[in-house]
Each structure stands twice: as structure tokens, then as C-alpha cells.
Coordinates of C-alpha atoms in Angstrom, one line a residue:
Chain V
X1 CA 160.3 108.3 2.1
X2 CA 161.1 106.2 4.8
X3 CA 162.7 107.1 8.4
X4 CA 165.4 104.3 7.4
X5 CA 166.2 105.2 3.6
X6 CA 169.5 105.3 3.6
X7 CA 170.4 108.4 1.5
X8 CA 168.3 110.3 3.5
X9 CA 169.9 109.3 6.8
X10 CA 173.6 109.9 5.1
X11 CA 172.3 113.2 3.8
X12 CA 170.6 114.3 7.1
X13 CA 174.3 113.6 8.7
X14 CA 175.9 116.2 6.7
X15 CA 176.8 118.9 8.4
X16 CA 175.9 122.3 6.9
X17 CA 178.8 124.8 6.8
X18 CA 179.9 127.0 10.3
X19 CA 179.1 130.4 10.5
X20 CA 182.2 132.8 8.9
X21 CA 183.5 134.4 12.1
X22 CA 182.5 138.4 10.7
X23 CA 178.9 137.1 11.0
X24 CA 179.3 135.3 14.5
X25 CA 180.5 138.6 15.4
X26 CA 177.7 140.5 14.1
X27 CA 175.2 138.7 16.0
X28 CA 177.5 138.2 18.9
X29 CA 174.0 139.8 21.0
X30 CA 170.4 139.8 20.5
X31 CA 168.8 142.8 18.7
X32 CA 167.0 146.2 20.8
X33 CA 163.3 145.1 20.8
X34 CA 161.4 148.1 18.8
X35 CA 160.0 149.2 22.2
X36 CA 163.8 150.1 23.6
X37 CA 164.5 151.6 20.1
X38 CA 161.8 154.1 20.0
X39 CA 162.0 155.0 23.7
X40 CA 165.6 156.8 23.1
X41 CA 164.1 159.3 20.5
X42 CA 161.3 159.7 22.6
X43 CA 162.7 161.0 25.1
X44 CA 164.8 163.1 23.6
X45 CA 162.2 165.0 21.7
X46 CA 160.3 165.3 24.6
X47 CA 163.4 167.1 26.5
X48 CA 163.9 169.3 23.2
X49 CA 159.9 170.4 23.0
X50 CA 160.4 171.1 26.9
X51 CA 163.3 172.9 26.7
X52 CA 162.4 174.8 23.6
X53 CA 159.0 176.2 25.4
X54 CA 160.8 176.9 28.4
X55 CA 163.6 179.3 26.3
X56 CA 160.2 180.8 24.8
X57 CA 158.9 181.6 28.2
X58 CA 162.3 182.9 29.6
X59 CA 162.5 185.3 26.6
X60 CA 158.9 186.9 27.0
X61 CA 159.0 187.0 30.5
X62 CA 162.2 188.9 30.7
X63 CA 162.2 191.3 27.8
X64 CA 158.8 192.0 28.4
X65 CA 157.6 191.0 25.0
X66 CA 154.3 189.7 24.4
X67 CA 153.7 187.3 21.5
X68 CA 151.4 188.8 18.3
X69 CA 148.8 185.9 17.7
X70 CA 147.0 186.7 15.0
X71 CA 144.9 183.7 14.6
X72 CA 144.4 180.6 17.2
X73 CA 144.1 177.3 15.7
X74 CA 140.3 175.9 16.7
X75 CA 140.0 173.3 14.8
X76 CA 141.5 169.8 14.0
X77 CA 140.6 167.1 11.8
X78 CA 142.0 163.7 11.5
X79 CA 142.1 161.0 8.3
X80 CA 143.3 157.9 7.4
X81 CA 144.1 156.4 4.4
X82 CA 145.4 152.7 3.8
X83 CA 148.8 152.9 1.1
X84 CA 149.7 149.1 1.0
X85 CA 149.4 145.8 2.4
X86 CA 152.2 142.8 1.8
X87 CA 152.7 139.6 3.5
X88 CA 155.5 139.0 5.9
X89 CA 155.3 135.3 6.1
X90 CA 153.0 132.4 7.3
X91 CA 152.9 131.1 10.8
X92 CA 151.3 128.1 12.3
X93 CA 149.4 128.3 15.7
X94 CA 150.3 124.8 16.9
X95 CA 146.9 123.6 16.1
X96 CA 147.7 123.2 12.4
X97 CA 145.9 126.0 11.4
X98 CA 148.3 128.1 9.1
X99 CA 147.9 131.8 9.4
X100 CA 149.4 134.7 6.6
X101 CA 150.9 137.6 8.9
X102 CA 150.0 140.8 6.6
X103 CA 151.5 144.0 7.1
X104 CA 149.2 146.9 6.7
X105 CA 150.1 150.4 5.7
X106 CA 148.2 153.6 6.6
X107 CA 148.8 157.3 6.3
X108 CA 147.3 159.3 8.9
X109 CA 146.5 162.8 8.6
X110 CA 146.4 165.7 11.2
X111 CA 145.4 169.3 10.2
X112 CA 145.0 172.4 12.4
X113 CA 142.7 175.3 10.6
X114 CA 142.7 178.4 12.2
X115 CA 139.8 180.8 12.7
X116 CA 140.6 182.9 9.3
X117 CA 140.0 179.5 7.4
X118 CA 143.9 179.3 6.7
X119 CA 145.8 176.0 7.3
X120 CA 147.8 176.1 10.5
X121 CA 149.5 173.2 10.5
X122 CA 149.5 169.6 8.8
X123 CA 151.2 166.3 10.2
X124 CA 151.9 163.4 8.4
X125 CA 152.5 159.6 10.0
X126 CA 152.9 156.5 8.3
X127 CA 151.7 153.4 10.6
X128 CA 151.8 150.2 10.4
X129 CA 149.6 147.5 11.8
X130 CA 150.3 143.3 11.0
X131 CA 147.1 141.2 10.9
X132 CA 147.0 137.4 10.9
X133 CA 144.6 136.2 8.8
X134 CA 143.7 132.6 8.6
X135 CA 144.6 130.7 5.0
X136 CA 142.2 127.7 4.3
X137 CA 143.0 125.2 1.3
X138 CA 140.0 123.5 0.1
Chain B
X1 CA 146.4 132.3 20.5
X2 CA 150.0 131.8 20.3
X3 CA 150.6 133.1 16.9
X4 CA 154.4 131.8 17.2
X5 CA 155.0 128.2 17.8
X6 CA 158.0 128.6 20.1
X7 CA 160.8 125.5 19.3
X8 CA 160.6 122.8 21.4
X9 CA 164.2 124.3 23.0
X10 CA 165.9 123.6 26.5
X11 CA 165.5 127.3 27.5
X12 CA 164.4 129.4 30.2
X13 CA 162.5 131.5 27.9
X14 CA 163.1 135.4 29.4
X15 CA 162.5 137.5 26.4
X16 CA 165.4 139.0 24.9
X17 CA 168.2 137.7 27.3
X18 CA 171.7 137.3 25.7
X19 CA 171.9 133.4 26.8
X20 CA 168.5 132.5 24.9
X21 CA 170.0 134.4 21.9
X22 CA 173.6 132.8 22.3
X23 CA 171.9 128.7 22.7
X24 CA 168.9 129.7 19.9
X25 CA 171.8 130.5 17.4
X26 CA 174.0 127.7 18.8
X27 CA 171.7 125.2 17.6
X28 CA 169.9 126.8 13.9
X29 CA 172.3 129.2 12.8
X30 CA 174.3 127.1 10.7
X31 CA 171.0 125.2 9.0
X32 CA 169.6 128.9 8.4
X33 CA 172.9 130.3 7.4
X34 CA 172.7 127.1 4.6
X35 CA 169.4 128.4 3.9
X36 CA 170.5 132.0 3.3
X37 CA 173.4 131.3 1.0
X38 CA 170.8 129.1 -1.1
X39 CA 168.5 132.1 -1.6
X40 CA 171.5 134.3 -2.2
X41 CA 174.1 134.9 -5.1
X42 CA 177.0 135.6 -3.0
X43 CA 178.2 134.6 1.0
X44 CA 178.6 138.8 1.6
X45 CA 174.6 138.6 0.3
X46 CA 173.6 135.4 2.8
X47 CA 175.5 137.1 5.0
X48 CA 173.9 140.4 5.6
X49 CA 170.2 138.8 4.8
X50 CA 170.5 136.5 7.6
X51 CA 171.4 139.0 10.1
X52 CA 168.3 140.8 9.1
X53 CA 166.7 137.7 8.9
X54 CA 167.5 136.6 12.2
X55 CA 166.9 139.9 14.0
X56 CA 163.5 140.4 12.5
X57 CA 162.2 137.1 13.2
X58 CA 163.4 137.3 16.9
X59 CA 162.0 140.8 17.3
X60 CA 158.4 139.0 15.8
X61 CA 158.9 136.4 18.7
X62 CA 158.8 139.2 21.4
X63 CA 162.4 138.5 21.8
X64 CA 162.5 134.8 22.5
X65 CA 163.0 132.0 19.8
X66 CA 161.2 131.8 16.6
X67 CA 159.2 129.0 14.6
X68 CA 161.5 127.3 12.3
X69 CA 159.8 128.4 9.6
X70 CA 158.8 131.5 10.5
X71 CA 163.0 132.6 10.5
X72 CA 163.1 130.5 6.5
X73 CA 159.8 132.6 5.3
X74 CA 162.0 135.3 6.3
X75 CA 165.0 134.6 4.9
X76 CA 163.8 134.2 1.9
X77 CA 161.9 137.1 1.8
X78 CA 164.6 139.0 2.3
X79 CA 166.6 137.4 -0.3
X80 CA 163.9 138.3 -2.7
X81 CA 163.6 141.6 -1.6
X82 CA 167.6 141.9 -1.9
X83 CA 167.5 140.5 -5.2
X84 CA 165.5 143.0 -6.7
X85 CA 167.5 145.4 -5.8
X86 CA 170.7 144.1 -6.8
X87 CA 172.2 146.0 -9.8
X88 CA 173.2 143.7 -12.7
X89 CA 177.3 144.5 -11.4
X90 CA 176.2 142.5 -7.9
X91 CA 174.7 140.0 -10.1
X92 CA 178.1 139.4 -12.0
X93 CA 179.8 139.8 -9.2
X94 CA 178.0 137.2 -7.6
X95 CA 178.2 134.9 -10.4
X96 CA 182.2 134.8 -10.5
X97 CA 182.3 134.8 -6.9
X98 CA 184.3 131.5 -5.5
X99 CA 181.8 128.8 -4.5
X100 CA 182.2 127.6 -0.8
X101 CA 181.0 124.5 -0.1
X102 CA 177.5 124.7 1.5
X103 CA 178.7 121.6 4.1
X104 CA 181.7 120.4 6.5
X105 CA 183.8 118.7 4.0
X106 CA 185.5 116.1 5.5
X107 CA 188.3 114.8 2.7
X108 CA 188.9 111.6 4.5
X109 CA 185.5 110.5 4.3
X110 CA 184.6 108.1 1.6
X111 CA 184.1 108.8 -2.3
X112 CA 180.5 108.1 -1.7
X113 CA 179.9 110.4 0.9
X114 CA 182.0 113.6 -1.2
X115 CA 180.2 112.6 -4.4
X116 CA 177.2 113.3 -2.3
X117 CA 178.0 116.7 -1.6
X118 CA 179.0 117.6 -4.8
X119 CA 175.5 116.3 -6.2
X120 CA 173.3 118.0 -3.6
X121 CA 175.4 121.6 -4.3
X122 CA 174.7 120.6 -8.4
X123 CA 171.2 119.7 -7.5
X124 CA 168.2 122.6 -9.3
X125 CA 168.0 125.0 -6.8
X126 CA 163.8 124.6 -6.5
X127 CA 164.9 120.7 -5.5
X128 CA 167.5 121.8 -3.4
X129 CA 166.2 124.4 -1.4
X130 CA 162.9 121.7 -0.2
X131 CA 165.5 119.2 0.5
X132 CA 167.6 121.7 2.5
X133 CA 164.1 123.0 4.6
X134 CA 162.7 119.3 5.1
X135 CA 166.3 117.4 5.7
X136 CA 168.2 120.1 7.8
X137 CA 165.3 122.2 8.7
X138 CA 162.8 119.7 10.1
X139 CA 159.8 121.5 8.0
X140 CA 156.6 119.4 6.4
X141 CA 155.5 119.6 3.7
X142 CA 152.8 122.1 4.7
X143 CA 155.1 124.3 6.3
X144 CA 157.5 124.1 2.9
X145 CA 154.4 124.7 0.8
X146 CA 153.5 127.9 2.3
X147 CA 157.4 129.0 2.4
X148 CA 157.8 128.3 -0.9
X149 CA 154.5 129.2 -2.5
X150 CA 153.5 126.3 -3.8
X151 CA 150.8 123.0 -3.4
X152 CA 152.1 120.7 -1.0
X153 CA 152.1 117.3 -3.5
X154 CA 154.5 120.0 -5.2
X155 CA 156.4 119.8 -2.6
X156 CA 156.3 116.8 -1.6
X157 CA 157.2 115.9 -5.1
X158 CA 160.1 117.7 -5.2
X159 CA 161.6 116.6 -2.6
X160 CA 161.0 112.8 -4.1
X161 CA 162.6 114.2 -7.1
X162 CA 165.4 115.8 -5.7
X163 CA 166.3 112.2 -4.0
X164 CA 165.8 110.4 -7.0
X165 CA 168.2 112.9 -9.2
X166 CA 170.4 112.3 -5.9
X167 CA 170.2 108.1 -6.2
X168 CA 170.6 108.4 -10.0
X169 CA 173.8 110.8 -9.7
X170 CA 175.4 108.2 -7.2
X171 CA 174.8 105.6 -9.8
X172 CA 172.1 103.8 -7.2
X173 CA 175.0 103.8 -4.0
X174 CA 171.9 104.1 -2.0

């Protein structure tokens, strides 16, 4: 079409409708960046672990109590295991090339075995790691 | 590599500051916020997708201002995402919700210009929604195709189509 078609110019000069003012509101500020979100809890369960051990050591060291460890965890393994992958969207670089931003899913594993052979302890985390990965249309 | 092609935008670019939020939505929120309610069976729906839109895409950016079309992929995979969801008593609701008009309105314009309106809110919405990213969104064709999924002669084609149904509507005013 051309820049001077007429029914596209008196289309581009509608205005599309204003924001209802709940929604202004609502993004009145910008959002916490991931990194500030995940800093709070952070911290906090870093404080809790701290304070948790030292309550531990208090008690020991002052009713003369000595823990009964029957079996020290040795050995850890680690796995990983990929759940899922789906596409957040497509990007360009500037250079024309287009780009698919994929979202991969793991699941990594953590277990403790202690020296009897019995499972101590087993962690689960889900992480998540986006790829860009270049599209080509021959 | 710049994965994010930052908008060609009159701002000091410090990532995340309120001001760079505040001008970025000054000057897109209302084309996006046409582009949510598109996607979307209700205003509440466009509502609450766009904010999610918004922040997710300006999180991607590392807190400065997205690619166009980087915030319209979004939006509409949201939308998608909130439509399968939806249970069928959204979907009614939805359906007999009031339709607001998707543009300023101004009742002392001429005939022409409200018939135009009306015809681009009756228009099929897989014409409508690659007029609405190529007019008011400043996408090509390329940039439509991959939002929407499809070749870019589709797209390309549609939006022909979608003026011609336009032309055709306005009994050939333009």
C-alpha cells in the first residue's frame, strides 16, 4: 500500500482508546526486577538457617547435651533432567536476523546417602534457563 | 548481541527508573492496551493480561523499554494462555459483556470517519489484529508473521484484505 492511500492515513489518525484509570493505577511504577525479588527471601532464609543453628548450639552448650549422630552423610550425588521447553516469543537483533527466545525447563536433583546406605536427604529445584535460537526461512 | 532492539525513544535509558517506565507507557500503552482487548474476551481480561504483559516484557529488557513486538508476542501469549484457562462462565460472561469502542470516538467528526470505526471493530478479527500491529503498532510484515504464526505474504495479504473489506464497507469513500 502506499504511504499516501488515503484510508490508511485516516485509519492511522485514529486514536486507539485511553487507558481505564484502575489500570493506570496499576502500573502507576515499574515492576521489582527478579534480582530485587529474590534477594528479600534470600536473606531471610539465610537469617532463619543462622539463627536456627545458633539456638542448636546454645541448647547443647548449656544443657550439656551432646547430639547422638548415628550416621554422617558422605556422599552426594547431583542429576538433571530437562521437563519442558516452550517459546516465549521472537525477537529481532537489529540486523534482521529473527531469533525464537525458548524457555527451558530442568529438574535438578540433590541427594545425601549416608554411610549405612540409607537416604539422608533429597532436594528438588526446578530451573529455568531461555535460549535464543536463530529461525531461518528458506 | 543485543537480543532486544531497544525503541528508537527520547530516553535516558537507566534500567528500571520510574521516569523511563512513566514516558515508555506514555507513548505505547494505549496501542498495546488496543492490542490486549483484541486478543481478549472482556476489558477486565485485556486488562489484567496487559499488566502481565507489560511487566514481563520490561523485566526481559533488563528494566528499560522493550521491542515493539517483543511486548505484542507477549500479549498475545498471554491472552492465549488466559484463554485456556477461562471456564466456559468467563466465556459467556465475556460474550454479553458491553462492547467499548476500541478508539476515541469523536461524535462530531464526519459520518465517514464513524462509519470507519464501526467497520474496523466489525472487521474478522485475524484481519484486524494485522491491521492493528502494522497501522498502530508500526510492525512489518516479518515482525507480524512471526507474532502471529504465520507466512509473511499471509500477512501481508491480510492486511491488503482487511483494507479492501474496509474500502468495500465505506462504499469506495476512499
Amino acid at each position: 500500500m502506499s504511504p499516501y492511500d488515503p484510508l490508511e492515513n485516516e485509519l492511522r489518525s485514529l486514536r486507539p482508546g485511553p487507558l481505564p484509570d484502575g489500570l493506570r493505577q496499576r502500573l502507576a511504577s515499574p515492576p521489582e526486577m527478579a534480582s530485587e525479588i529474590e534477594s528479600a527471601p534470600h536473606w531471610q532464609w539465610w537469617t532463619a538457617l543462622a539463627s536456627a543453628a545458633a539456638a542448636v548450639v546454645f541448647t547443647l552448650f548449656f544443657q550439656g547435651g551432646s547430639p547422638s549422630i548415628s550416621a554422617r552423610p558422605l556422599a552426594s550425588s547431583r542429576s538433571e533432567r530437562f521437563i519442558d521447553a516452550r517459546s516465549l516469543g521472537f525477537v529481532d537483533d537489529g540486523s534482521r536476523r529473527a531469533w525464537e527466545l525458548v524457555e527451558l525447563e530442568f529438574l535438578d536433583e540433590e541427594t545425601l546417602v549416608s554411610t549405612n546406605g540409607t537416604l539422608a536427604m533429597q532436594t528438588q529445584t526446578v530451573r529455568r534457563q531461555i535460549v535464543p535460537v536463530e529461525l531461518h526461512f528458506d | 548481541m543485543a537480543l532486544f532492539r531497544q525503541n528508537d525513544h527520547p530516553l535516558v535509558a537507566t534500567p528500571n527508573s520510574s521516569e523511563s517506565w512513566r514516558a515508555w507507557l506514555a507513548s505505547r500503552s494505549e496501542t498495546f492496551f488496543l492490542y490486549a482487548r483484541q486478543q481478549t474476551r472482556c476489558q477486565s481480561d485485556a486488562e489484567d493480561v496487559l499488566q502481565e504483559a507489560l511487566f514481563e516484557s520490561w523485566r526481559r529488557a533488563g528494566g528499560l523499554p522493550p521491542d515493539n513486538a517483543l511486548v505484542f508476542a507477549t500479549i498475545r501469549r498471554r491472552a492465549m494462555d488466559l484463554a485456556r484457562g477461562n471456564d466456559r462462565r468467563t466465556r459467556r460472561e465475556g460474550d454479553a459483556g458491553a462492547v467499548e469502542p476500541l478508539f476515541v470516538v469523536d461524535y462530531t467528526a464526519s459520518d465517514t470517519r464513524l462509519q470507519l470505526v464501526e467497520c474496523v471493530q466489525k472487521l474478522p478479527e485475524h484481519l484486524r489484529e494485522v491491521l492493528v500491529l502494522k497501522l498502530w503498532g508500526d510492525l512489518t510484515f516479518p515482525e507480524i508473521a512471526q507474532i502471529t504464526g504465520v507466512p509473511v505474504n499471509t500477512a501481508s495479504s491480510r492486511y491488503r484484505y482487511a483494507l479492501e473489506q474496509l474500502r468495500g464497507a465505506l462504499s469506495n469513500s476512499f
